[in-house]
Amino acid sequence: SAVISQKPSRDICQRGTSLTIQCQVDSQVTMMFWYRQQPGQSLTLIATANQGSEATYESGFVIDKFPISRPNLTFSTLTVSNMSPEDSSIYLCSVEEGWTGIGNYGYTFGSGTRLTVV
Amino acid sequence: AQSVTQLDSQVPVFEEAPVELRCNYSSSVSVYLFWYVQYPNQGLQLLLKYLSGSTLVKGINGFEAEFNKSQTSFHLRKPSVHISDTAEYFCAVSLTSGTYKYIFGTGTRLKVLA
């Protein structure tokens, strides 16, 4: 399965600033996904990033707040802009492991970025 | 719309005892089912999945789960847990066609006690 390197692993940021999270995959993948895991809660999909096109955002997430880049098939970044304490979460990137005729294999996740906004 | 309910937010269990983590889902269409594990300060790792076929699915680290369509459940079991199984466990579903999205449950924190 794919191996994902996600950086930084954690950060403490001042409110009003921005943080860019990087996700590097050891193989070429069509779609990369960004999730948010708020304290004590489950994972919520932020957006899907395809190479060469604009990211597709889920309801409640907007490009101005979470701009995403996908310059090639192995790399993506998520920026958390103009941060507030409510943005304190774990952010994870994910890729699909594979696809068969009967469904996908599941997803591989990065180790996450633990963000604290003060 | 689909939803996933993990009934227990925390499950303490003694080492070498059996454990069952419960997962129920709601969907008007067919779904695929997954269990993921998240060890402290790590990402999610796929434990097992049900796509079709046998309703009893075996995964890594000695875990297994049984798909029960009539009860819309996909409970995770292990006959004998180890301290190293202490982690957060997430149940997830995805549609069998159309969208690739996962819907995750809220997670169950398994704490194995010595």
Short mmCIF file of C-alpha atoms in Angstrom, two decimals:
data_model
loop_
_atom_site.label_atom_id
_atom_site.label_comp_id
_atom_site.label_asym_id
_atom_site.label_seq_id
_atom_site.Cartn_x
_atom_site.Cartn_y
_atom_site.Cartn_z
CA SER A 1 0.00 0.00 0.00
CA ALA A 2 0.98 3.62 -0.46
CA VAL A 3 3.19 5.33 2.11
CA ILE A 4 2.31 8.90 3.00
CA SER A 5 4.64 11.43 4.56
CA GLN A 6 2.83 14.34 6.17
CA LYS A 7 4.49 17.45 7.57
CA PRO A 8 4.53 19.06 10.04
CA SER A 9 3.44 16.50 12.59
CA ARG A 10 2.33 19.21 14.97
CA ASP A 11 2.40 22.98 15.33
CA ILE A 12 1.25 25.71 17.64
CA CYS A 13 0.18 28.83 15.78
CA GLN A 14 -1.01 32.30 16.60
CA ARG A 15 -4.54 33.26 15.66
CA GLY A 16 -4.77 35.17 12.41
CA THR A 17 -1.82 33.37 10.83
CA SER A 18 -1.78 30.58 8.24
CA LEU A 19 -0.24 27.11 8.21
CA THR A 20 0.51 24.98 5.18
CA ILE A 21 0.47 21.21 5.60
CA GLN A 22 2.30 19.04 3.11
CA CYS A 23 1.46 15.52 2.03
CA GLN A 24 3.88 13.42 -0.04
CA VAL A 25 2.96 9.99 -1.40
CA ASP A 26 5.48 7.38 -2.56
CA SER A 27 3.40 6.48 -5.63
CA GLN A 28 1.26 8.30 -8.13
CA VAL A 29 -2.37 8.64 -7.10
CA THR A 30 -5.28 10.25 -8.86
CA MET A 31 -7.17 11.59 -5.88
CA MET A 32 -5.95 12.86 -2.55
CA PHE A 33 -8.26 13.71 0.31
CA TRP A 34 -7.98 16.05 3.24
CA TYR A 35 -9.78 15.37 6.52
CA ARG A 36 -10.22 17.22 9.76
CA GLN A 37 -10.52 15.49 13.11
CA GLN A 38 -11.69 17.88 15.78
CA PRO A 39 -11.00 17.02 19.43
CA GLY A 40 -13.11 14.10 20.55
CA GLN A 41 -14.86 13.85 17.21
CA SER A 42 -14.73 11.78 14.10
CA LEU A 43 -13.13 12.56 10.77
CA THR A 44 -14.78 14.99 8.42
CA LEU A 45 -13.83 15.27 4.77
CA ILE A 46 -12.69 18.78 3.89
CA ALA A 47 -12.01 18.39 0.18
CA THR A 48 -10.82 16.14 -2.61
CA ALA A 49 -7.79 17.18 -4.64
CA ASN A 50 -7.29 15.95 -8.19
CA GLN A 51 -4.12 16.80 -10.06
CA GLY A 52 -4.66 19.50 -12.65
CA SER A 53 -8.03 20.68 -11.45
CA GLU A 54 -9.56 22.72 -8.66
CA ALA A 55 -10.21 20.90 -5.42
CA THR A 56 -13.77 19.90 -4.61
CA TYR A 57 -14.89 21.13 -1.21
CA GLU A 58 -17.47 19.56 1.07
CA SER A 59 -20.32 21.50 2.56
CA GLY A 60 -19.09 23.85 5.26
CA PHE A 61 -15.57 24.20 3.85
CA VAL A 62 -14.48 26.95 1.47
CA ILE A 63 -11.43 27.55 -0.66
CA ASP A 64 -10.60 30.89 0.93
CA LYS A 65 -10.22 29.24 4.31
CA PHE A 66 -8.65 25.95 3.16
CA PRO A 67 -6.82 26.51 -0.13
CA ILE A 68 -5.41 23.30 -1.58
CA SER A 69 -2.71 22.75 -4.15
CA ARG A 70 -2.10 19.58 -6.16
CA PRO A 71 0.83 20.26 -8.46
CA ASN A 72 1.53 16.61 -9.37
CA LEU A 73 0.36 13.06 -8.75
CA THR A 74 2.41 12.53 -5.58
CA PHE A 75 2.05 15.79 -3.66
CA SER A 76 -0.57 18.08 -2.16
CA THR A 77 -0.77 20.90 0.34
CA LEU A 78 -3.58 22.16 2.53
CA THR A 79 -3.39 25.66 3.98
CA VAL A 80 -5.40 26.64 7.02
CA SER A 81 -5.83 30.40 6.64
CA ASN A 82 -6.55 33.17 9.12
CA MET A 83 -6.63 30.65 11.93
CA SER A 84 -8.77 30.85 15.04
CA PRO A 85 -8.81 28.54 18.08
CA GLU A 86 -11.75 26.69 16.48
CA ASP A 87 -9.33 25.45 13.82
CA SER A 88 -7.42 23.46 16.44
CA SER A 89 -7.70 19.92 15.09
CA ILE A 90 -5.81 17.06 13.57
CA TYR A 91 -5.59 17.35 9.81
CA LEU A 92 -5.00 14.21 7.78
CA CYS A 93 -4.39 13.52 4.15
CA SER A 94 -5.46 10.30 2.56
CA VAL A 95 -5.21 8.42 -0.71
CA GLU A 96 -7.22 5.56 -2.14
CA GLU A 97 -5.31 2.29 -2.12
CA GLY A 98 -6.82 0.85 -5.20
CA TRP A 99 -10.00 0.10 -6.99
CA THR A 100 -11.47 -3.17 -8.11
CA GLY A 101 -14.59 -3.96 -10.02
CA ILE A 102 -16.45 -4.48 -6.80
CA GLY A 103 -15.26 -1.54 -4.81
CA ASN A 104 -12.30 0.22 -3.38
CA TYR A 105 -9.71 -1.34 -1.15
CA GLY A 106 -9.82 1.37 1.40
CA TYR A 107 -7.75 4.40 2.06
CA THR A 108 -4.28 5.03 3.41
CA PHE A 109 -3.88 7.93 5.78
CA GLY A 110 -0.97 10.12 6.70
CA SER A 111 0.07 10.36 10.32
CA GLY A 112 -1.69 13.68 10.70
CA THR A 113 -0.85 17.22 11.67
CA ARG A 114 -1.89 18.20 15.16
CA LEU A 115 -2.65 21.92 15.05
CA THR A 116 -3.19 24.09 18.10
CA VAL A 117 -4.20 27.71 17.60
CA VAL A 118 -3.62 30.08 20.49
CA ALA B 1 -27.93 9.74 3.53
CA GLN B 2 -25.66 7.37 5.36
CA SER B 3 -24.70 7.46 9.01
CA VAL B 4 -22.53 5.40 11.33
CA THR B 5 -23.05 4.95 15.05
CA GLN B 6 -20.42 3.62 17.39
CA LEU B 7 -22.31 3.01 20.57
CA ASP B 8 -19.38 3.01 22.96
CA SER B 9 -17.04 5.96 23.21
CA GLN B 10 -14.69 4.09 25.53
CA VAL B 11 -14.17 0.40 26.24
CA PRO B 12 -11.82 -0.70 29.02
CA VAL B 13 -10.84 -4.35 29.00
CA PHE B 14 -8.23 -6.44 30.75
CA GLU B 15 -5.37 -7.94 28.83
CA GLU B 16 -6.11 -11.37 27.29
CA ALA B 17 -9.86 -10.82 27.63
CA PRO B 18 -12.13 -10.77 24.56
CA VAL B 19 -13.52 -7.51 23.25
CA GLU B 20 -16.32 -6.40 20.95
CA LEU B 21 -16.56 -2.88 19.56
CA ARG B 22 -19.99 -2.11 18.20
CA CYS B 23 -20.83 -0.37 14.96
CA ASN B 24 -24.26 0.20 13.45
CA TYR B 25 -24.97 1.97 10.21
CA SER B 26 -27.93 3.46 8.43
CA SER B 27 -28.26 3.51 4.67
CA SER B 28 -31.02 3.10 2.11
CA VAL B 29 -28.54 1.71 -0.42
CA SER B 30 -25.76 -0.83 -0.33
CA VAL B 31 -22.56 0.14 1.42
CA TYR B 32 -19.06 -1.12 1.97
CA LEU B 33 -17.88 -1.29 5.56
CA PHE B 34 -14.49 -0.65 7.10
CA TRP B 35 -12.74 -0.62 10.43
CA TYR B 36 -9.71 1.58 10.99
CA VAL B 37 -7.36 1.85 13.95
CA GLN B 38 -5.56 4.99 15.07
CA TYR B 39 -2.67 4.51 17.46
CA PRO B 40 -1.61 7.51 19.55
CA ASN B 41 -0.09 10.27 17.43
CA GLN B 42 -0.46 8.26 14.24
CA GLY B 43 -2.70 8.22 11.19
CA LEU B 44 -5.44 5.71 10.50
CA GLN B 45 -4.62 2.15 9.50
CA LEU B 46 -7.06 -0.15 7.76
CA LEU B 47 -7.92 -3.16 9.95
CA LEU B 48 -10.42 -4.90 7.72
CA LYS B 49 -13.17 -4.32 5.23
CA TYR B 50 -16.35 -5.90 3.97
CA LEU B 51 -17.02 -5.49 0.26
CA SER B 52 -19.03 -8.62 -0.56
CA GLY B 53 -19.07 -12.37 -0.02
CA SER B 54 -18.58 -13.99 3.36
CA THR B 55 -20.07 -11.93 6.14
CA LEU B 56 -17.25 -12.84 8.52
CA VAL B 57 -14.20 -10.80 7.68
CA LYS B 58 -10.76 -11.35 9.13
CA GLY B 59 -8.29 -8.52 9.38
CA ILE B 60 -4.86 -7.73 10.71
CA ASN B 61 -3.68 -8.16 14.29
CA GLY B 62 -6.19 -10.92 15.02
CA PHE B 63 -9.30 -8.78 14.57
CA GLU B 64 -12.43 -9.92 12.81
CA ALA B 65 -15.83 -8.42 12.10
CA GLU B 66 -19.18 -9.76 11.06
CA PHE B 67 -21.52 -8.01 8.68
CA ASN B 68 -25.15 -8.40 9.70
CA LYS B 69 -27.41 -6.90 7.07
CA SER B 70 -30.67 -7.42 8.95
CA GLN B 71 -29.31 -5.64 12.02
CA THR B 72 -27.25 -3.19 9.97
CA SER B 73 -24.26 -3.91 12.14
CA PHE B 74 -20.56 -4.52 11.64
CA HIS B 75 -19.16 -5.27 15.07
CA LEU B 76 -15.42 -5.72 15.57
CA ARG B 77 -14.11 -8.53 17.76
CA LYS B 78 -10.89 -9.91 19.09
CA PRO B 79 -10.76 -13.05 21.25
CA SER B 80 -7.76 -11.95 23.33
CA VAL B 81 -6.49 -8.39 23.47
CA HIS B 82 -3.00 -7.12 24.18
CA ILE B 83 -1.75 -3.92 25.72
CA SER B 84 -0.61 -2.90 22.24
CA ASP B 85 -4.23 -2.89 21.03
CA THR B 86 -4.88 0.26 23.03
CA ALA B 87 -6.00 2.75 20.38
CA GLU B 88 -8.94 4.54 18.82
CA TYR B 89 -11.07 2.44 16.47
CA PHE B 90 -13.23 3.94 13.75
CA CYS B 91 -15.99 2.29 11.78
CA ALA B 92 -16.70 3.72 8.34
CA VAL B 93 -19.00 3.14 5.38
CA SER B 94 -18.87 4.11 1.76
CA LEU B 95 -21.35 3.72 -1.06
CA THR B 96 -20.89 0.85 -3.48
CA SER B 97 -21.22 3.11 -6.49
CA GLY B 98 -21.06 6.75 -7.38
CA THR B 99 -19.22 8.58 -4.66
CA TYR B 100 -15.97 7.51 -3.03
CA LYS B 101 -16.66 9.30 0.25
CA TYR B 102 -16.32 7.76 3.63
CA ILE B 103 -18.69 8.40 6.49
CA PHE B 104 -16.91 7.77 9.78
CA GLY B 105 -18.31 6.90 13.16
CA THR B 106 -17.25 8.91 16.18
CA GLY B 107 -14.74 6.31 17.28
CA THR B 108 -14.29 3.96 20.22
CA ARG B 109 -11.30 4.29 22.48
CA LEU B 110 -10.12 0.83 23.49
CA LYS B 111 -8.03 0.80 26.62
CA VAL B 112 -6.39 -2.50 27.51
CA LEU B 113 -5.53 -2.83 31.17
CA ALA B 114 -2.73 -4.94 32.61
#
